[in-house]
XYZ file of C-alpha atoms in Angstrom:
709
model
C 31.360 -30.207 -19.924
C 32.092 -27.360 -17.535
C 33.491 -28.601 -14.229
C 33.305 -26.453 -11.100
C 35.438 -26.818 -8.014
C 33.479 -27.647 -4.867
C 33.966 -24.082 -3.569
C 32.777 -22.547 -6.843
C 29.819 -24.898 -6.944
C 28.795 -23.975 -3.405
C 29.122 -20.263 -4.157
C 27.011 -20.609 -7.289
C 24.404 -22.531 -5.334
C 24.334 -19.940 -2.566
C 23.940 -17.145 -5.116
C 21.039 -18.926 -6.775
C 19.322 -19.165 -3.408
C 20.094 -15.752 -1.960
C 19.499 -13.492 -4.964
C 15.744 -14.126 -5.322
C 15.366 -13.761 -1.576
C 17.336 -10.512 -1.453
C 15.325 -9.149 -4.350
C 12.134 -9.988 -2.499
C 13.453 -8.332 0.641
C 14.448 -5.167 -1.249
C 11.178 -4.834 -3.125
C 8.983 -5.490 -0.104
C 10.286 -3.939 3.135
C 9.417 -6.205 6.013
C 8.637 -4.621 9.365
C 9.881 -6.356 12.505
C 7.762 -9.397 13.215
C 5.383 -8.853 16.115
C 5.586 -11.065 19.153
C 2.773 -13.508 18.551
C 2.076 -17.118 19.329
C 2.108 -19.539 16.415
C -0.871 -21.894 16.019
C -1.094 -24.752 18.510
C 1.163 -27.583 17.400
C 1.535 -31.275 18.038
C 5.198 -32.114 18.439
C 6.460 -35.408 17.042
C 9.997 -36.782 17.021
C 11.945 -34.604 14.567
C 8.772 -32.907 13.335
C 6.699 -30.085 14.774
C 3.236 -30.753 13.403
C 1.160 -27.737 12.272
C 4.312 -25.608 12.042
C 5.096 -24.907 8.410
C 8.042 -26.778 6.899
C 9.717 -23.453 6.181
C 10.044 -22.837 9.939
C 11.898 -26.077 10.674
C 15.738 -26.256 10.766
C 15.765 -29.311 8.504
C 15.450 -30.419 4.894
C 11.930 -31.798 4.644
C 10.155 -32.460 1.357
C 6.490 -33.396 1.068
C 5.253 -35.090 -2.095
C 1.473 -35.016 -2.508
C 0.096 -38.157 -4.106
C -2.987 -36.935 -5.965
C -5.393 -38.682 -8.313
C -3.677 -37.230 -11.394
C -0.615 -39.468 -11.242
C 0.281 -41.690 -14.170
C 2.116 -45.006 -13.956
C 1.238 -48.305 -12.289
C 1.622 -46.994 -8.702
C 3.412 -50.262 -7.934
C 6.518 -48.966 -6.144
C 7.238 -46.072 -3.808
C 10.114 -44.995 -6.068
C 7.487 -43.500 -8.409
C 6.869 -40.765 -5.814
C 10.479 -40.245 -4.694
C 12.042 -39.110 -7.973
C 13.000 -35.448 -7.995
C 13.653 -35.097 -4.256
C 17.123 -33.619 -3.610
C 19.510 -35.963 -1.850
C 17.383 -39.052 -2.541
C 18.335 -41.971 -4.796
C 15.330 -44.268 -5.389
C 16.187 -46.820 -8.051
C 13.719 -49.181 -9.668
C 15.860 -52.303 -10.015
C 13.595 -53.940 -12.655
C 13.713 -56.843 -10.234
C 10.689 -57.347 -8.001
C 12.521 -60.017 -6.028
C 14.478 -57.110 -4.545
C 13.050 -53.972 -2.977
C 13.555 -50.447 -4.308
C 17.179 -49.358 -3.886
C 16.886 -46.341 -1.590
C 19.558 -44.055 -0.166
C 19.478 -40.557 1.318
C 22.605 -38.397 1.138
C 24.612 -41.582 0.610
C 23.234 -43.447 3.644
C 21.917 -46.863 2.647
C 23.660 -46.908 -0.748
C 25.684 -50.038 0.064
C 22.624 -52.169 0.775
C 22.394 -55.152 -1.573
C 18.894 -56.081 -0.379
C 15.997 -54.215 1.202
C 16.379 -50.796 2.783
C 18.919 -50.059 5.493
C 20.386 -46.842 6.836
C 17.035 -45.106 6.232
C 13.985 -45.267 8.507
C 10.622 -45.995 6.868
C 7.207 -45.503 8.478
C 3.703 -46.044 7.059
C 0.936 -44.108 8.831
C 3.201 -43.792 11.850
C 3.835 -47.546 12.059
C 7.495 -48.549 11.592
C 8.365 -50.411 8.394
C 11.961 -50.591 9.662
C 12.782 -53.278 12.183
C 14.698 -52.586 15.431
C 17.979 -53.652 13.772
C 17.602 -51.020 11.026
C 16.523 -53.333 8.190
C 13.386 -52.144 6.429
C 11.228 -52.576 3.364
C 9.055 -50.395 1.147
C 7.046 -53.092 -0.601
C 3.839 -52.835 1.455
C 3.571 -49.027 1.208
C 0.635 -48.278 -1.116
C 0.608 -45.231 -3.382
C -3.037 -45.972 -4.183
C -4.128 -45.145 -0.623
C -1.393 -42.587 0.124
C -2.078 -38.896 0.484
C 1.515 -37.743 0.855
C 5.093 -38.924 1.290
C 7.445 -36.980 3.586
C 11.215 -37.261 3.267
C 13.452 -35.890 6.024
C 17.198 -35.447 5.499
C 19.945 -34.224 7.754
C 20.757 -34.208 11.493
C 17.172 -34.374 12.791
C 16.726 -37.797 11.196
C 18.602 -39.183 14.202
C 15.583 -38.513 16.422
C 13.924 -41.510 14.767
C 16.488 -43.870 16.278
C 18.883 -46.499 14.972
C 19.917 -46.333 11.284
C 18.340 -42.955 10.577
C 20.465 -41.506 7.792
C 17.141 -40.181 6.537
C 13.444 -40.789 7.117
C 10.643 -41.660 4.666
C 7.071 -41.478 5.951
C 4.004 -42.495 3.933
C 0.691 -41.080 5.133
C -2.745 -42.254 4.007
C -5.594 -39.803 3.626
C -8.203 -39.732 6.375
C -11.698 -40.419 5.069
C -14.009 -37.398 4.860
C -17.574 -36.643 3.756
C -17.853 -36.410 -0.018
C -14.616 -38.272 -0.779
C -14.851 -40.132 -4.100
C -14.404 -43.832 -4.691
C -12.228 -44.838 -7.621
C -11.260 -47.707 -9.869
C -7.934 -47.637 -11.666
C -6.518 -49.817 -14.465
C -3.028 -49.445 -15.934
C -1.345 -51.635 -18.543
C 1.908 -51.321 -20.422
C 5.098 -52.793 -21.780
C 6.283 -56.279 -20.756
C 2.698 -57.421 -20.208
C 2.469 -55.256 -17.100
C -0.933 -54.838 -15.478
C -1.936 -52.902 -12.377
C -5.573 -52.869 -11.250
C -6.783 -51.255 -8.068
C -9.736 -49.864 -6.178
C -9.920 -47.265 -3.421
C -12.922 -46.639 -1.189
C -12.721 -43.498 0.943
C -15.278 -41.600 2.965
C -17.406 -41.713 6.120
C -19.939 -44.329 7.170
C -21.653 -43.450 10.440
C -18.927 -42.813 13.043
C -16.213 -44.501 10.938
C -13.832 -42.685 8.606
C -12.353 -45.111 6.106
C -9.704 -45.343 3.397
C -9.376 -48.827 1.935
C -7.257 -49.635 -1.138
C -6.583 -52.966 -2.829
C -4.229 -53.506 -5.738
C -3.200 -56.351 -8.067
C 0.047 -56.022 -10.019
C 1.767 -58.407 -12.403
C 4.499 -58.184 -15.022
C 6.595 -60.417 -17.240
C 9.521 -58.098 -16.522
C 11.790 -56.213 -18.902
C 14.630 -58.669 -18.343
C 14.471 -62.413 -18.818
C 13.502 -64.395 -15.726
C 11.904 -61.426 -13.970
C 8.206 -62.248 -13.790
C 6.441 -61.030 -10.673
C 3.024 -60.728 -9.094
C 1.987 -58.628 -6.103
C -1.257 -58.351 -4.155
C -1.776 -55.695 -1.491
C -4.531 -54.361 0.726
C -4.120 -51.244 2.843
C -6.757 -49.783 5.156
C -7.000 -46.871 7.548
C -10.123 -46.738 9.729
C -10.719 -43.924 12.193
C -13.297 -42.894 14.744
C -13.696 -40.493 17.644
C -13.671 -42.200 21.021
C -12.815 -41.251 24.591
C -12.386 -37.602 23.719
C -9.738 -38.425 21.136
C -9.162 -40.050 17.759
C -8.555 -43.772 17.298
C -7.043 -45.035 14.020
C -6.652 -48.641 12.944
C -4.045 -49.224 10.221
C -4.035 -52.560 8.369
C -1.602 -53.832 5.718
C -1.425 -57.075 3.785
C 1.156 -57.854 1.109
C 1.803 -61.029 -0.884
C 4.469 -61.485 -3.588
C 4.874 -65.179 -4.434
C 7.836 -66.505 -6.425
C 9.140 -63.231 -7.865
C 11.902 -64.246 -10.267
C 15.389 -62.814 -9.718
C 17.466 -62.279 -12.909
C 20.559 -61.329 -10.831
C 23.112 -58.762 -11.931
C 25.157 -58.738 -15.134
C 28.828 -58.209 -15.913
C 29.829 -55.359 -18.189
C 30.366 -57.788 -21.068
C 26.891 -59.255 -20.560
C 25.354 -55.793 -20.571
C 27.025 -55.018 -23.907
C 25.909 -58.359 -25.346
C 22.264 -58.214 -24.250
C 21.068 -56.040 -21.330
C 17.744 -57.899 -21.164
C 19.277 -61.274 -20.419
C 19.363 -62.978 -17.051
C 22.558 -64.527 -15.744
C 22.685 -68.202 -16.770
C 22.685 -69.448 -13.176
C 19.492 -67.476 -12.506
C 17.520 -69.778 -14.788
C 19.584 -72.849 -13.886
C 18.763 -72.495 -10.178
C 15.429 -70.735 -10.731
C 16.421 -67.903 -8.405
C 13.287 -66.440 -6.857
C 11.857 -64.894 -3.738
C 8.472 -65.080 -1.985
C 7.350 -62.526 0.596
C 4.169 -62.407 2.651
C 3.440 -59.804 5.297
C 0.443 -58.853 7.422
C 0.390 -56.194 10.103
C -1.956 -54.027 12.141
C -1.391 -50.825 14.068
C -3.599 -48.916 16.500
C -3.022 -45.208 17.199
C -4.868 -43.141 19.803
C -4.442 -39.371 19.973
C -6.129 -37.022 22.428
C -5.717 -33.303 22.907
C -6.995 -31.607 26.044
C -6.160 -27.962 26.495
C -2.404 -27.504 26.178
C -1.635 -31.226 26.381
C -1.631 -33.988 23.775
C -1.281 -37.700 24.445
C -0.460 -40.214 21.738
C -0.188 -43.986 22.120
C 0.566 -46.447 19.335
C 0.857 -50.215 19.232
C 1.490 -52.484 16.289
C 2.121 -56.139 15.486
C 2.866 -58.061 12.328
C 4.143 -61.234 10.744
C 6.514 -61.517 7.776
C 7.813 -64.589 5.965
C 10.489 -64.724 3.274
C 11.703 -67.658 1.196
C 14.547 -67.054 -1.248
C 16.339 -69.442 -3.615
C 19.944 -68.489 -4.414
C 22.318 -69.513 -7.200
C 24.898 -71.244 -4.992
C 26.427 -74.392 -6.573
C 26.224 -77.673 -4.625
C 30.019 -78.045 -4.314
C 30.677 -75.340 -1.679
C 27.641 -76.521 0.297
C 28.888 -80.121 0.291
C 32.521 -79.251 1.007
C 31.902 -77.093 4.075
C 30.048 -78.280 7.172
C 29.582 -74.597 8.106
C 27.786 -73.635 4.899
C 24.226 -72.378 5.497
C 22.849 -73.652 2.181
C 21.299 -72.048 -0.875
C 17.728 -71.502 0.354
C 16.894 -68.821 2.924
C 13.713 -69.381 4.934
C 12.706 -66.621 7.362
C 9.541 -66.562 9.429
C 9.050 -64.025 12.149
C 6.786 -61.850 14.261
C 7.365 -58.253 15.214
C 5.641 -55.520 17.157
C 6.093 -52.501 19.327
C 4.675 -49.720 21.479
C 5.136 -45.960 21.365
C 3.842 -43.426 23.909
C 4.439 -39.695 24.013
C 3.152 -36.613 25.793
C 3.270 -33.108 24.394
C 2.704 -29.761 26.083
C 2.073 -26.465 24.361
C 2.572 -23.315 26.372
C 4.885 -20.366 27.018
C 8.240 -19.873 28.650
C 9.564 -16.400 29.356
C 6.588 -15.050 27.446
C 7.514 -16.922 24.277
C 5.853 -19.998 22.684
C 7.290 -23.321 23.870
C 6.394 -26.851 22.837
C 7.793 -29.915 24.582
C 7.422 -33.616 23.865
C 8.624 -36.554 25.954
C 8.199 -40.138 24.915
C 9.461 -43.689 24.775
C 9.120 -46.621 22.458
C 10.005 -50.299 22.454
C 10.136 -52.588 19.422
C 10.874 -56.294 19.075
C 11.399 -58.755 16.252
C 11.507 -62.530 16.755
C 12.650 -64.426 13.675
C 13.239 -68.084 12.899
C 16.026 -68.330 10.333
C 16.541 -71.596 8.499
C 18.839 -72.481 5.637
C 18.491 -75.418 3.261
C 20.498 -76.847 0.427
C 19.123 -75.758 -2.942
C 19.461 -79.194 -4.528
C 18.423 -82.812 -4.129
C 20.720 -85.192 -5.950
C 21.330 -83.758 -9.420
C 18.254 -81.527 -9.363
C 18.942 -77.894 -8.414
C 16.635 -74.997 -7.573
C 14.600 -76.980 -5.012
C 14.675 -77.207 -1.229
C 16.986 -79.874 0.122
C 18.513 -80.754 3.489
C 18.483 -78.431 6.486
C 21.820 -76.600 6.962
C 20.920 -73.798 9.364
C 18.353 -73.416 12.135
C 18.428 -70.539 14.583
C 16.093 -68.195 16.465
C 17.029 -64.527 16.271
C 15.672 -61.787 18.477
C 16.378 -58.082 18.282
C 14.743 -55.452 20.432
C 15.193 -51.801 21.205
C 14.085 -49.562 24.048
C 14.358 -45.836 23.341
C 13.552 -42.629 25.211
C 13.366 -39.233 23.548
C 12.625 -35.604 24.310
C 12.237 -32.577 22.109
C 11.583 -28.872 22.630
C 10.700 -26.112 20.176
C 10.934 -22.516 21.403
C 10.328 -19.253 19.567
C 12.727 -17.353 21.809
C 12.594 -14.087 19.856
C 10.321 -12.586 17.184
C 12.669 -13.716 14.393
C 14.357 -16.686 16.032
C 13.264 -20.200 16.949
C 15.164 -23.150 18.391
C 14.551 -26.888 18.068
C 16.389 -29.220 20.449
C 16.143 -32.973 20.798
C 17.835 -36.000 22.286
C 17.248 -39.732 21.963
C 18.759 -42.612 23.907
C 18.663 -45.991 22.180
C 19.510 -49.469 23.388
C 19.477 -52.278 20.816
C 19.959 -55.915 21.848
C 20.632 -58.859 19.544
C 20.312 -62.480 20.586
C 20.673 -65.629 18.468
C 20.045 -69.211 19.650
C 21.502 -71.930 17.432
C 19.433 -75.099 16.995
C 21.575 -76.693 14.273
C 24.530 -78.277 16.050
C 26.598 -81.081 14.509
C 30.097 -82.477 14.896
C 31.405 -80.063 12.254
C 29.110 -77.164 13.113
C 29.362 -76.055 16.757
C 26.867 -74.042 18.779
C 26.854 -70.544 17.240
C 24.582 -68.859 19.790
C 25.550 -65.377 20.850
C 24.371 -61.909 21.788
C 25.416 -58.292 21.405
C 24.188 -54.991 22.837
C 24.557 -51.538 21.292
C 23.760 -48.258 23.027
C 23.920 -44.600 21.991
C 22.681 -41.136 22.924
C 22.041 -38.894 19.916
C 21.513 -35.168 20.581
C 20.412 -32.724 17.859
C 19.895 -28.964 17.740
C 18.788 -26.450 15.148
C 18.109 -22.731 14.929
C 15.992 -20.787 12.416
C 16.263 -17.065 11.592
C 13.229 -15.424 10.009
C 14.852 -13.009 7.547
C 11.460 -12.002 6.129
C 7.935 -13.311 5.842
C 9.081 -15.428 2.899
C 12.703 -16.249 3.740
C 14.305 -18.407 6.438
C 17.926 -19.266 7.207
C 18.793 -22.183 9.468
C 21.598 -24.310 10.858
C 21.478 -27.687 12.600
C 23.854 -30.257 14.057
C 23.529 -33.679 15.593
C 24.830 -37.184 16.083
C 23.529 -40.492 14.770
C 24.337 -44.184 14.959
C 23.746 -47.292 12.871
C 23.971 -50.830 14.214
C 24.566 -53.812 11.965
C 21.346 -55.517 10.898
C 20.761 -59.203 11.562
C 21.434 -59.830 7.870
C 24.859 -58.204 8.283
C 25.584 -60.068 11.495
C 24.502 -63.337 9.888
C 27.842 -64.354 8.327
C 31.397 -63.863 9.534
C 33.866 -62.389 7.076
C 36.434 -65.120 7.903
C 34.011 -67.867 6.825
C 33.835 -69.408 10.302
C 30.663 -70.406 12.130
C 28.585 -67.993 14.148
C 27.427 -64.416 13.961
C 29.717 -61.497 13.196
C 29.420 -60.186 16.739
C 32.677 -58.248 16.385
C 30.962 -55.632 14.209
C 30.696 -52.203 15.833
C 27.938 -49.658 15.340
C 28.748 -46.800 12.977
C 28.508 -43.356 14.566
C 28.095 -40.105 12.676
C 28.368 -36.354 13.275
C 26.061 -34.303 11.071
C 25.988 -30.624 10.136
C 23.646 -28.690 7.863
C 23.055 -25.046 6.926
C 20.256 -24.016 4.630
C 17.965 -21.413 3.174
C 14.238 -21.558 2.357
C 12.276 -18.988 0.380
C 8.547 -19.441 -0.257
C 6.814 -16.797 -2.369
C 3.136 -15.940 -2.115
C 2.456 -17.173 -5.660
C 3.653 -20.702 -4.798
C 7.252 -20.235 -5.929
C 9.834 -21.941 -3.707
C 13.617 -21.970 -3.592
C 15.339 -24.217 -1.038
C 18.977 -25.185 -0.635
C 21.236 -26.827 1.915
C 24.912 -27.570 2.453
C 25.587 -30.647 4.571
C 28.326 -32.862 5.959
C 28.221 -36.203 7.775
C 31.402 -37.715 9.208
C 31.081 -41.382 10.189
C 33.332 -43.537 12.353
C 33.378 -47.342 12.022
C 31.538 -47.220 8.710
C 29.886 -50.558 7.874
C 30.924 -51.859 4.468
C 30.710 -55.033 2.423
C 33.653 -57.370 3.080
C 32.578 -59.972 0.509
C 29.578 -60.538 -1.706
C 29.522 -63.854 -3.511
C 27.123 -66.715 -4.106
C 24.210 -64.880 -2.492
C 26.194 -64.297 0.716
C 27.233 -60.831 1.882
C 29.622 -60.325 4.806
C 30.481 -56.993 6.410
C 33.240 -55.179 8.229
C 34.010 -51.835 9.864
C 36.337 -49.797 7.648
C 37.026 -46.674 9.737
C 36.122 -43.085 8.863
C 34.068 -41.833 5.912
C 32.632 -38.479 4.910
C 29.480 -37.543 3.011
C 29.259 -33.882 2.094
C 27.446 -31.956 -0.540
C 24.746 -29.544 -1.573
C 21.082 -29.741 -2.482
C 18.813 -27.276 -4.228
C 15.201 -27.294 -5.394
C 13.146 -24.723 -7.261
C 9.389 -24.659 -7.870
C 7.881 -21.955 -10.080
C 4.250 -21.617 -11.202
C 4.085 -20.538 -14.842
C 0.745 -18.812 -14.821
C -2.434 -20.523 -13.666
C -2.066 -23.611 -15.847
C 1.586 -24.627 -15.712
C 4.459 -25.079 -13.298
C 8.148 -25.922 -13.365
C 10.179 -27.831 -10.765
C 13.941 -28.352 -10.659
C 16.129 -30.330 -8.255
C 19.879 -30.799 -8.042
C 22.159 -32.799 -5.740
C 25.933 -32.763 -5.495
C 27.282 -35.407 -3.126
C 30.859 -36.366 -2.429
C 31.015 -39.593 -0.403
C 34.581 -40.672 0.337
C 36.760 -42.882 2.514
C 38.912 -40.943 4.991
C 40.965 -43.824 6.405
C 42.777 -46.226 4.030
C 42.109 -49.907 4.544
C 43.180 -53.237 3.070
C 40.843 -55.190 0.844
C 41.902 -58.815 0.549
C 40.675 -61.635 -1.678
C 42.026 -64.952 -2.885
C 44.247 -63.165 -5.415
C 45.871 -60.974 -2.753
C 45.370 -57.641 -1.030
C 44.859 -54.117 -2.326
C 44.589 -50.819 -0.479
C 41.546 -48.592 -0.668
C 43.166 -45.179 -0.344
C 41.882 -42.167 1.553
C 39.756 -40.040 -0.753
C 38.328 -43.004 -2.667
C 34.655 -42.701 -3.519
C 32.130 -44.813 -1.650
C 30.412 -47.215 -4.043
C 26.744 -46.902 -4.920
C 26.663 -43.097 -4.627
C 26.359 -40.912 -7.768
C 28.180 -37.619 -7.393
C 25.502 -35.553 -9.142
C 21.783 -35.838 -9.838
C 19.418 -33.587 -11.756
C 15.661 -33.604 -12.152
C 13.466 -31.213 -14.118
C 9.722 -31.386 -14.673
C 7.359 -29.045 -16.511
C 3.611 -29.554 -16.378
C 0.855 -27.854 -18.382
C -2.864 -28.156 -17.627
C -5.051 -26.454 -20.244
C -8.631 -27.243 -19.312
C -9.264 -30.980 -19.049
C -5.880 -31.835 -20.588
C -2.568 -32.332 -18.824
C 0.867 -32.620 -20.410
C 4.126 -33.191 -18.572
C 7.756 -33.756 -19.477
C 10.569 -34.621 -17.098
C 14.289 -35.148 -17.379
C 16.062 -37.419 -14.894
C 19.863 -37.470 -14.960
C 22.644 -38.973 -12.892
C 26.422 -38.924 -13.062
C 28.466 -42.119 -12.968
C 28.359 -44.489 -9.985
C 31.322 -46.424 -8.608
C 30.304 -50.042 -7.970
C 33.199 -51.451 -5.898
C 35.550 -50.235 -3.197
C 38.606 -50.173 -5.477
C 36.692 -48.113 -8.074
C 37.861 -50.435 -10.867
C 34.319 -50.518 -12.274
C 31.612 -47.924 -12.527
C 28.193 -47.474 -14.088
C 28.171 -44.576 -16.560
C 25.953 -41.553 -16.087
C 22.732 -41.101 -18.007
C 19.907 -38.676 -18.830
C 16.367 -39.856 -19.524
C 13.301 -38.098 -20.928
C 9.836 -39.135 -19.723
C 6.540 -37.859 -21.178
C 2.963 -37.850 -19.854
C -0.444 -37.034 -21.302
C -3.904 -37.247 -19.747
C -7.482 -36.125 -20.411
C -10.355 -35.754 -17.956
C -14.107 -35.998 -18.636
C -16.635 -34.917 -16.018
C -20.119 -36.409 -16.144
C -23.101 -36.650 -13.863
C -21.992 -40.175 -12.939
C -18.430 -39.202 -12.025
C -15.081 -38.359 -13.545
C -13.262 -40.450 -16.118
C -9.567 -39.872 -16.674
C -7.429 -41.475 -19.398
C -3.651 -41.236 -19.190
C -0.513 -42.389 -20.965
C 3.190 -42.258 -20.141
C 6.392 -42.932 -22.057
C 9.481 -43.660 -19.962
C 12.921 -43.282 -21.536
C 11.326 -41.679 -24.589
C 14.690 -41.340 -26.376
C 15.395 -45.058 -25.904
C 18.716 -44.632 -24.084
C 20.799 -47.544 -22.835
C 21.727 -47.086 -19.201
C 22.402 -48.855 -15.907
C 19.418 -48.355 -13.634
C 20.963 -49.718 -10.416
C 24.110 -51.425 -9.169
C 24.992 -54.313 -6.836
C 27.842 -53.035 -4.696
C 30.979 -55.215 -4.457
C 29.443 -58.259 -6.124
C 32.012 -61.040 -5.857
C 31.163 -62.396 -9.325
C 31.645 -58.991 -10.973
C 27.924 -58.911 -11.771
C 27.561 -55.324 -10.610
C 25.037 -54.039 -13.133
C 21.243 -54.072 -13.299
C 20.363 -52.461 -16.649
C 17.489 -50.029 -16.939
C 14.762 -50.674 -19.534
C 14.548 -49.218 -23.020
C 11.583 -47.131 -24.150
C 8.472 -48.253 -22.266
C 4.810 -47.358 -22.561
C 1.830 -47.534 -20.285
C -1.778 -46.382 -20.627
C -4.585 -46.362 -18.120
C -8.102 -45.401 -17.103
C -9.376 -44.113 -13.796
C -13.020 -43.736 -12.809
C -14.056 -41.654 -9.778
C -17.550 -41.233 -8.439
C -19.338 -40.155 -5.298
C -20.932 -43.119 -3.499
């Protein structure tokens, strides 16, 4: 395989981007752009609404979720494949959320989503401490998914290494209703219904889905129920939207990770202790959000409030001995029950300054999560895998208060500037209610504060071509899960953990042709101080530490090309080098080793490729895609790694239009060549069970019926 140096790779990437643009510029002379005002915009944090993506100094990809998608639509990862810089791994384990990272941020997370901000219809799915989840985001009701990478992510606040936003379609006259049924390998079934349209003054989009599977691996059965609704109406001279979400996933089995030897023996097996302790997780969440937007002349007001409740119960494979031998042990059952909510208010003004278009937004938001955290032994007598005695009882509260401002100015016919700043204050407080002779009062608090400025400039080289550069700062506090256990094994929270702080740079090029062709590329670098990393990960317990400086740098490129009226081709490539810059000691019972400067950060593949070709002759649709990844280091010392892989996926569908509606049948084959591969990894697992194997060849078929009500 040909290997390029980083400099050669960057030059090749730049050539691939610039040559088509230069050719376009040479063939079509572009007169100087006249001084004209762009359409009125609504400015949001890190996004200038109604200004085309090409005119923003940021890497922003929009994935449209149309009715022609195949697959069960059970996880957001189905829509995130093929986006440069994004790793969205289906773990084949519904007890754990999709493994999501953006440009290496969030790759170390062993549970949930952290380091990346997630929002659904403008309502945060990431808590004030930076811990988030994707499980309640519905692809059945979604219209589009937006993914923001680079410096401007910091305008979304704490732990914004990237931003994922899911937007539901607004109901409109003539929108169809639909029923959808999908079934496939491993006794997987997904059945859903979506009702969308207008009834009197109410615009509605309501989607309900039932999903169940036996799982590809042993001990991985799961069931999920979800309901998502967006209801809108015009009131008070503005638009009022009510967003509702309900999600229930009871007793999803957790097969745990496997060692390399276990993968070779049988990749479908579950670790023995998974069945012995019946490792499983139950999640239930309900939330509501209310958004009011009003535009009057040059001003726009937006106010949003939301509230929700989330409960989690998880059974771990921790043996009774360590629980009995340590009075400080928190047990083998995690029981979380909490409420959360927040407010967001912003004001935008659209006008001129020095005769040039100017848009300004000023706003503030406050979010709060109150959580009761209890721990229980996972045994009673000789029986394991059941809830036993109480071993932990505390009330945790985290809240943030942020202020932000942003300005976009087209200061010359070919130049525009986007500036922003956000000030964030995050407060943690824990009150211990489990106090014994051997377990003292572990109450404590910690406050983190940061100001994160960002700036970007765009040069309009031609009507089709833009060049941009941006820079900014970001910060990432520990989450409550990371503060929950001290690395030295003593009682109390890890309140000595510092927030990680990053400096981000990006330069890029965007070329959008009139026929729908697009070529985009970016070079980026993020230097982080006080990087948060796993200190230990054993027996269901992860502890964390600050390890010093790290660097994430690389290149992204994407290419979209229509192939006539009935076909199109899309390509995406990511090269990412994530490394440690300061050496540090890594100590265990067997002694200490040094992680040297230049070592790769675990969980981050160096290269990713994605290619998709789609052909739509008449009512038929065929598609083929190739998804490939290089190897992934799984621990800090790089003694183990998951090998790279390349997978082929195939799709076929047929549409029939009748007077009663439209019927669509579809089929998909994942991993058509039946490759063995590691789908995801568990970073720094203390039992050496780093690997979560991906499935062999899998099939699914489905029917979708759409009609006008």
